[in-house]
CSV table of C-alpha atoms in Angstrom, one decimal:
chain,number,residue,atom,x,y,z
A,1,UNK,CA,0.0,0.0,0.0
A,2,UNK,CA,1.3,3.3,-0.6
A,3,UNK,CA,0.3,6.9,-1.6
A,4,UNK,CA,1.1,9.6,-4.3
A,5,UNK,CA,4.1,10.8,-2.5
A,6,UNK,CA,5.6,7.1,-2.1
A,7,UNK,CA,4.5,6.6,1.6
A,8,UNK,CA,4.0,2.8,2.1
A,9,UNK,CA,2.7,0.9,5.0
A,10,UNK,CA,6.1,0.1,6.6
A,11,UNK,CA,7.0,3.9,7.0
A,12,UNK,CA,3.6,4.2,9.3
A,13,UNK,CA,4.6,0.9,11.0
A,14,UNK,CA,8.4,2.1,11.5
A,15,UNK,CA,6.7,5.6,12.7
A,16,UNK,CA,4.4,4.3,15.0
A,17,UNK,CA,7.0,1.7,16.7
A,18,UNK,CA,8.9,4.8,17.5
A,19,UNK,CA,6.0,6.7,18.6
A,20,UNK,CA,5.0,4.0,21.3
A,21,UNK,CA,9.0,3.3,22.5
A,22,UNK,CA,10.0,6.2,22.7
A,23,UNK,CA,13.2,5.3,20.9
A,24,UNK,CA,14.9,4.5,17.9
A,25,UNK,CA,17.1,1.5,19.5
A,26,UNK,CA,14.0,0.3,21.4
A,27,UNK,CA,11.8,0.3,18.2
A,28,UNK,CA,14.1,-1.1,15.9
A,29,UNK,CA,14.4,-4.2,18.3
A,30,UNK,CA,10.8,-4.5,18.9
A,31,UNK,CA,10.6,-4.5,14.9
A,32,UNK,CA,12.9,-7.1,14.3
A,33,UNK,CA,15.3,-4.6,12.4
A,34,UNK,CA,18.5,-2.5,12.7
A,35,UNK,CA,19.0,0.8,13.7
A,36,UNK,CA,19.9,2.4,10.9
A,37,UNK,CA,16.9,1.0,8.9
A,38,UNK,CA,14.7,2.3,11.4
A,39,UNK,CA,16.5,6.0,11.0
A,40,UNK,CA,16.1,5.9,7.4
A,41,UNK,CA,12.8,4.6,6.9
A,42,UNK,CA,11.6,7.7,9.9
A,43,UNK,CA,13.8,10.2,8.0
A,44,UNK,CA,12.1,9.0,4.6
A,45,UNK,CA,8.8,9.5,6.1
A,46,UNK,CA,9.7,13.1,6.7
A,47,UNK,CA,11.1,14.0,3.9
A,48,UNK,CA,8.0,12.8,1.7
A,49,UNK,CA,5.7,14.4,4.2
A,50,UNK,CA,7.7,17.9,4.3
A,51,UNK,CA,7.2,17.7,8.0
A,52,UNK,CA,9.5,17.0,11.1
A,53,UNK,CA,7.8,14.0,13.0
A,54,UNK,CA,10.3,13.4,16.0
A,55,UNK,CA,11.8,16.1,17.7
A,56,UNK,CA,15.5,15.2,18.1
A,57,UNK,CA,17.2,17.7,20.2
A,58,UNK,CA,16.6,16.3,23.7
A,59,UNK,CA,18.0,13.4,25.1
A,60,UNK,CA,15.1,11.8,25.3
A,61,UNK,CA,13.0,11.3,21.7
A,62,UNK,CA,9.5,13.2,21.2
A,63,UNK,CA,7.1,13.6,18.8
A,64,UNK,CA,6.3,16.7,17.1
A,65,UNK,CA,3.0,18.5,17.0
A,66,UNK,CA,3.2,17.5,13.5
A,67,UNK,CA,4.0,14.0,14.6
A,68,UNK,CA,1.5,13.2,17.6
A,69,UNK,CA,-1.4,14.2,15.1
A,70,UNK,CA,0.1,12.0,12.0
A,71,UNK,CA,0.2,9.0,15.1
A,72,UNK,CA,-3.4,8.9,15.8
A,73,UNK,CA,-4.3,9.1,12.1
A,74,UNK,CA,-1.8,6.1,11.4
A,75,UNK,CA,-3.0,4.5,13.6
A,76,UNK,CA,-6.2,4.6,12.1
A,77,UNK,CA,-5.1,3.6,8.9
A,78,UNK,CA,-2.7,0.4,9.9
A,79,UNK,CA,-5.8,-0.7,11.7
A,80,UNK,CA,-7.3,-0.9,8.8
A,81,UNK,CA,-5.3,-1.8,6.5
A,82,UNK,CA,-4.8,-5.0,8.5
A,83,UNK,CA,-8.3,-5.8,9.0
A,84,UNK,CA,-8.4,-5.7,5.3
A,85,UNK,CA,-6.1,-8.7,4.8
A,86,UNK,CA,-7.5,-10.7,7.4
A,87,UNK,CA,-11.1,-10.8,6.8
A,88,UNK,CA,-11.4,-14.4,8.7
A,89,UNK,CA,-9.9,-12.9,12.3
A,90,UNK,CA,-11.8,-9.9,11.6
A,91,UNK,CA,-15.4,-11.8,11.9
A,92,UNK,CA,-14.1,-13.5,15.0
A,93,UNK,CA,-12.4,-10.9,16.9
A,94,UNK,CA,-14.2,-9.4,19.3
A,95,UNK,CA,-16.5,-6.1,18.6
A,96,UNK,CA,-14.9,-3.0,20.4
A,97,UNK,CA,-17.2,-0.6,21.7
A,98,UNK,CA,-15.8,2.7,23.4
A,99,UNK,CA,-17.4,5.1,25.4
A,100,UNK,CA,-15.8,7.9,27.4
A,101,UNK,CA,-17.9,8.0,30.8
A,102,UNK,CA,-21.3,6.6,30.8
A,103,UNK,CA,-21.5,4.3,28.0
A,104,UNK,CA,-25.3,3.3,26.8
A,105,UNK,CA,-27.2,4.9,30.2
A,106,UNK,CA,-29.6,3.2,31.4
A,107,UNK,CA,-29.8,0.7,28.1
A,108,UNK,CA,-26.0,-0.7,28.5
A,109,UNK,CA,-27.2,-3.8,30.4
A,110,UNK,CA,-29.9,-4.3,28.3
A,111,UNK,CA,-27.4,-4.3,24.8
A,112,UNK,CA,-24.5,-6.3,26.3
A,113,UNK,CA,-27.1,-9.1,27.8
A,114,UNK,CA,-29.2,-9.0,24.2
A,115,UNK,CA,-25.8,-8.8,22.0
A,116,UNK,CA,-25.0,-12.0,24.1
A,117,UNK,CA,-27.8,-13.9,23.5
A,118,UNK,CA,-28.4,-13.1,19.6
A,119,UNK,CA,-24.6,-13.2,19.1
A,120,UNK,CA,-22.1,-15.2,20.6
A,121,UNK,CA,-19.8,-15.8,18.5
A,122,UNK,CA,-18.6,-12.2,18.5
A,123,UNK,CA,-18.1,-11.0,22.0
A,124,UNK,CA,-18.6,-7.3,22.7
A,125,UNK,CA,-16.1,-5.7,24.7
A,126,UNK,CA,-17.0,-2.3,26.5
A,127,UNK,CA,-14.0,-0.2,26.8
A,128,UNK,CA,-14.0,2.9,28.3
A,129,UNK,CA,-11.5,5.1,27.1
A,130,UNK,CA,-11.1,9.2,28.2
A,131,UNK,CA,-11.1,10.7,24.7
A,132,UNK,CA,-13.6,12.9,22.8
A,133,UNK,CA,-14.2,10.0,20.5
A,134,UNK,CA,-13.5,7.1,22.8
A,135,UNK,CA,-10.7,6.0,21.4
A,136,UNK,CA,-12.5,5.7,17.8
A,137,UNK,CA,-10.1,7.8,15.8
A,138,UNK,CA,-6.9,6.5,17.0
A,139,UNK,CA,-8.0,3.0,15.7
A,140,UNK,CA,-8.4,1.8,19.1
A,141,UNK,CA,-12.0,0.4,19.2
A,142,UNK,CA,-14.4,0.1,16.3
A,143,UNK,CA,-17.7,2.1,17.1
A,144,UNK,CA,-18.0,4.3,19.8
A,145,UNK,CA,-20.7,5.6,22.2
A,146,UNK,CA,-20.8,9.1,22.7
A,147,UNK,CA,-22.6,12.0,23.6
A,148,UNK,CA,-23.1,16.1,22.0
A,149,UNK,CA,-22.0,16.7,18.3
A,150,UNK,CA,-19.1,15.1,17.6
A,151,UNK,CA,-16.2,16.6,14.6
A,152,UNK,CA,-14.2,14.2,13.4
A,153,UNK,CA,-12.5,13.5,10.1
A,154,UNK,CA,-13.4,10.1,8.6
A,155,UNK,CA,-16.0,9.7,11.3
A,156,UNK,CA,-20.2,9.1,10.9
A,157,UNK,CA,-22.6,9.1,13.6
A,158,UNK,CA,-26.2,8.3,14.2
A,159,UNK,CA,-28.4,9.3,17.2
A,160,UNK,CA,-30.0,6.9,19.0
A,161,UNK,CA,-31.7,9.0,21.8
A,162,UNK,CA,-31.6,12.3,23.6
A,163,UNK,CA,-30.4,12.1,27.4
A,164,UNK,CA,-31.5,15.0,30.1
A,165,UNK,CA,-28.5,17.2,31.9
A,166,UNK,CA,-27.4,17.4,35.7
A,167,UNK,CA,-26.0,18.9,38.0
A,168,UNK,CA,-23.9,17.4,40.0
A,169,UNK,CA,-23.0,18.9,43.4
A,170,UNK,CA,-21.1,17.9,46.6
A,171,UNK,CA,-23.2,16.1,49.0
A,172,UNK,CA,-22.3,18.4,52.1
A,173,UNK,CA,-23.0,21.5,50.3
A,174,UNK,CA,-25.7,24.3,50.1
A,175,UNK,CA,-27.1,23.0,47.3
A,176,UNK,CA,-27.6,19.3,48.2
A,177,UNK,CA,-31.3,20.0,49.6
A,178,UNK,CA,-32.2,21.4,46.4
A,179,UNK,CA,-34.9,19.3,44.6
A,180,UNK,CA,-33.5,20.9,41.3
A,181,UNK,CA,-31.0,23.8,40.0
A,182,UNK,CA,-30.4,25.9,37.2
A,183,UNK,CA,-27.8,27.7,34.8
A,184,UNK,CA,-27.8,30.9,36.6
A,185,UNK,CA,-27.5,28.8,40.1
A,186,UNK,CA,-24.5,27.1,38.5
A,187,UNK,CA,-23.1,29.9,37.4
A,188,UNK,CA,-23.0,32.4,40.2
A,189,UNK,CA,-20.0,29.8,41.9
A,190,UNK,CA,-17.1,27.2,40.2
A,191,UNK,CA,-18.0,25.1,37.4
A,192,UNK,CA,-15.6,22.2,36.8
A,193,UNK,CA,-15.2,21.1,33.1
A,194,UNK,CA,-13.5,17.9,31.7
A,195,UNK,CA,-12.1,19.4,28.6
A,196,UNK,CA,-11.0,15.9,27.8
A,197,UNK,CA,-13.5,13.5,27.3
A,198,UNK,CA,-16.6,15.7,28.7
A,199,UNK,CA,-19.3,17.4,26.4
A,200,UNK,CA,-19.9,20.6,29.0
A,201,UNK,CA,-18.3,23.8,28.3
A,202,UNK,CA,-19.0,27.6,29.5
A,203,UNK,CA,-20.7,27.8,25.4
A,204,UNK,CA,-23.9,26.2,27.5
A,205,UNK,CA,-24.8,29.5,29.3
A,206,UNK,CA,-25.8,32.1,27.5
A,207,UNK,CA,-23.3,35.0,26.3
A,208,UNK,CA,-22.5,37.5,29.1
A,209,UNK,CA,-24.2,34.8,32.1
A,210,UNK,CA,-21.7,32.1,32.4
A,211,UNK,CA,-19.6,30.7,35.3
A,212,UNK,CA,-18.2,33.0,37.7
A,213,UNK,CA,-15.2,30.7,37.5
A,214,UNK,CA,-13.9,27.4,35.6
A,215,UNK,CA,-12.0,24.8,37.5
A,216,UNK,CA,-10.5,22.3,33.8
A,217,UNK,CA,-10.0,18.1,34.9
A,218,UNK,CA,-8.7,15.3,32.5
A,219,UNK,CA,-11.2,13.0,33.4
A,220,UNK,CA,-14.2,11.8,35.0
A,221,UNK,CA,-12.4,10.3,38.1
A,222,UNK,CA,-10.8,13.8,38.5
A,223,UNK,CA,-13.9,15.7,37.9
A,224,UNK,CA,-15.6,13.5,40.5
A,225,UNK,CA,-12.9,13.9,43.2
A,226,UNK,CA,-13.2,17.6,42.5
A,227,UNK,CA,-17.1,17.7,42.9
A,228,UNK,CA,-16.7,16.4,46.5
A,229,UNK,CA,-14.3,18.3,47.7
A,230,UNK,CA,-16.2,21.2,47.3
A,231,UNK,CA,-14.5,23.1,44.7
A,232,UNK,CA,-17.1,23.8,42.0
A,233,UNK,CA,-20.4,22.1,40.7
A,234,UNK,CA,-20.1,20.2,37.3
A,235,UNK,CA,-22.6,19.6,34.5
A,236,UNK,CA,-23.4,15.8,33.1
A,237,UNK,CA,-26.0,13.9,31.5
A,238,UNK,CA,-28.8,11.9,33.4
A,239,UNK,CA,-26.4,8.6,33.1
A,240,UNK,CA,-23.7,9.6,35.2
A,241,UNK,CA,-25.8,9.8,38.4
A,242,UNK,CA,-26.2,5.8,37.8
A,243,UNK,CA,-22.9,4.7,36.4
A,244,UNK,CA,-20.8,7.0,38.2
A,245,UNK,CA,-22.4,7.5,42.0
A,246,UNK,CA,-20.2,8.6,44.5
A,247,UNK,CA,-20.7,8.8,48.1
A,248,UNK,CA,-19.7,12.7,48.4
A,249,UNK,CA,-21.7,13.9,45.2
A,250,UNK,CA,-25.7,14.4,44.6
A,251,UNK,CA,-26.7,15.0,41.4
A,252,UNK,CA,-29.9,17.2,40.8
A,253,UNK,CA,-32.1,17.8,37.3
A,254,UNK,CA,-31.0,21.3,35.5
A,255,UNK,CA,-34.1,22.5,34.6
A,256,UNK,CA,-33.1,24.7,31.9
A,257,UNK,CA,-30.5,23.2,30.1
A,258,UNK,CA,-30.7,21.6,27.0
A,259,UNK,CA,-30.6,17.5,26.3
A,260,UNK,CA,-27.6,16.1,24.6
A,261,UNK,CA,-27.6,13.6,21.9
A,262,UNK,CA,-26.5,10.1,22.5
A,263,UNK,CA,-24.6,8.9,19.7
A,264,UNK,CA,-23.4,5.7,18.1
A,265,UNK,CA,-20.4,6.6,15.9
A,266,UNK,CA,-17.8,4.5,13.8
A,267,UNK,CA,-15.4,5.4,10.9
A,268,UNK,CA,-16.2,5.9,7.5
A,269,UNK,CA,-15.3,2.8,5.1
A,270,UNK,CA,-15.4,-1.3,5.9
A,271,UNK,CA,-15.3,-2.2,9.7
A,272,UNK,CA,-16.1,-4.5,11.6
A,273,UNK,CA,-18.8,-7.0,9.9
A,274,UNK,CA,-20.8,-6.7,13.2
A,275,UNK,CA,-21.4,-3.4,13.5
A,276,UNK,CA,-24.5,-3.3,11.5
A,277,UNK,CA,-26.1,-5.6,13.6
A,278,UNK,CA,-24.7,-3.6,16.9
A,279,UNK,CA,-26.6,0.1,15.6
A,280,UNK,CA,-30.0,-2.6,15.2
A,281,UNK,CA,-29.7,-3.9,18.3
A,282,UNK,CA,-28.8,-0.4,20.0
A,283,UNK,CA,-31.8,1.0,17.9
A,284,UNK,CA,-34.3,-1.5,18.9
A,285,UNK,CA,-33.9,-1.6,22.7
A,286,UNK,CA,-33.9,2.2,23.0
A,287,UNK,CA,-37.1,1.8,21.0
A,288,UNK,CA,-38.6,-1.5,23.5
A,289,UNK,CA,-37.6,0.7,26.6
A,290,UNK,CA,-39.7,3.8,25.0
A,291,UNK,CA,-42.7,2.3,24.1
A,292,UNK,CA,-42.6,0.7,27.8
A,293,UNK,CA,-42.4,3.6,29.8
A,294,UNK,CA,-45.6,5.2,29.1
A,295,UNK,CA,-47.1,1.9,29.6
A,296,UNK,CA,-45.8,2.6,33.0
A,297,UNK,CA,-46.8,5.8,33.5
A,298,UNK,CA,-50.1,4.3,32.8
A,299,UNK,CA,-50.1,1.5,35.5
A,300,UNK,CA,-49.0,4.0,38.0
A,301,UNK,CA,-51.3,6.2,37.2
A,302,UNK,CA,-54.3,3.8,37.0
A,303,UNK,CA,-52.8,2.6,41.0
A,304,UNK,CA,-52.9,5.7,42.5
A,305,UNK,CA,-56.6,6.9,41.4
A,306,UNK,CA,-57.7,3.4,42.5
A,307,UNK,CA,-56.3,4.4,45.7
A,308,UNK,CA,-57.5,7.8,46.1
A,309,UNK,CA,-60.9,6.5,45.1
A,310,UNK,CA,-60.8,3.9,47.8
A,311,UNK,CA,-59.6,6.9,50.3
A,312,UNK,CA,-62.8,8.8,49.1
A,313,UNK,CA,-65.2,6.2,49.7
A,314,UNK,CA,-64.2,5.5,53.4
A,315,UNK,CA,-66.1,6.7,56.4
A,316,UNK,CA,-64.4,9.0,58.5
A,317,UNK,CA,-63.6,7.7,62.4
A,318,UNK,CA,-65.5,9.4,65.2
């Protein structure tokens, strides 16, 4: 395989050994090859990209901005490229499915027991990894789940439903006894974003109203820790107060904020042969759960007339 400026397969391969080792010695041995080969196949690379890929100047080797962009995307494309060429492993192997905090809600049960019953000879492995695409773009999983609009080259998403916002609050704090909050409550004190893998930023107030002050985490464990200790109040989707409880956080509904999009996204061209079946099966148990809850809405609602007509019909004491 190789491109229009002579890049072939081995020069992403050569690239990306150095990328995760660190080295050129340690690459070259994991590899199989020498030293110099290594050298020139990275200084090739460079020379038909136009681009320096590996910052040299330190003892210790780093990639370039240049070059830590070009890794994820090579990734990508080595992925690929040996999926391609092995069709038979690639219907066996399990089905990756990333998500970055709260996978599928309250329907991730549901999938993983269904997809095990209608399909196992493909596992499904939910991985959570703390990206903005879960780990999709650097080749790492092959669909993703993932929440608010997501811009991504090579990447295609469908929405499967819309999930509610909340706040989430430390448990010992003013705000705990609150049966709900809004923007404005938010925003008069800290509000603590993940600018990694979360979908919250300060565009969610409206110009001219938002936070007072921004504390910026990695991750959802970090933003957690941060929560209960007080430092700020953070913003999340309905899900997170069931995947993610924690014994100094409460989370209350935001009344006024908009619902975010749950999405299930995967790259553009061939993948995995299961995937088709996965956005089905994701599709029809969001639709089964749907169509259920009114029906018990219903019941509940049919209960507690029965009851306040058997209230009404009783004689009072005395």
């Amino acid at each position: 395989m190789s491109t229009e400026r002579g890049i072939e397969i081995r020069h992403l391969r050569v690239f990306l050994a150095i990328a995760q080792a660190g080295s050129v010695t340690r690459a070259a041995a994991c590899l199989g090859l020498t030293q110099p080969a290594v050298s020139r196949t990275l200084a090739a690379l460079e020379q038909r990209l136009g681009i320096r890929l590996v910052d040299r100047s330190t003892h210790h080797l780093e990639l370039t901005a240049e070059g830590a962009d070009l890794r994820d995307k090579a990734t990508a494309v080595v992925t690929a490229f040996d999926e391609a060429l092995d069709v038979d492993r690639l219907r066996h192997r399990p089905l990756r499915l990333g998500h970055a905090w709260s996978a599928f809600g309250p329907y991730t049960t549901p999938l993983l027991r269904a997809w095990r019953e209608r399909h196992p000879e493909t596992a499904l492995e939910l991985l959570r990894v703390d990206d903005r695409t879960a780990g999709l773009t650097r080749g790492e999983v092959d669909a993703a789940l993932l929440r608010g609009s997501v811009e991504a080259p090579g990447v295609v998403a469908d929405v499967l439903f819309r999930e509610g916002r909340v706040a989430a609050v430390a448990a010992d704090g003013p705000w705990a006894g609150r049966a709900s909050l809004s923007l404005a409550d938010l925003a008069t004190g800290t509000v603590i974003l993940n600018t990694v893998s979360g979908t919250t930023t300060v565009g969610l107030w409206p110009p001219l109203a938002g936070p007072a002050a921004v504390l910026t985490v990695a991750n959802t464990d970090d933003w957690l820790t941060a929560v209960a200790a007080g430092r700020g109040a953070g913003v999340s989707t309905a899900s997170t107060a069931a995947v993610h409880p924690h014994a100094g956080v409460v989370y209350r509904p935001l009344d006024d904020a908009p619902p975010v999009p749950v999405l299930l996204a995967r790259r553009t061209g061939t993948g995995h042969p299961a995937l088709p079946a996965l956005a089905a099966l994701a599709r029809e148990i969001v639709g089964t759960e749907a169509k259920a809850k009114p029906e018990a809405k219903t019941e509940a609602k049919t209960e507690t007339e029965a009851e306040a007509d058997a209230r009404s019909s009783r004689v009072p004491d005395g």
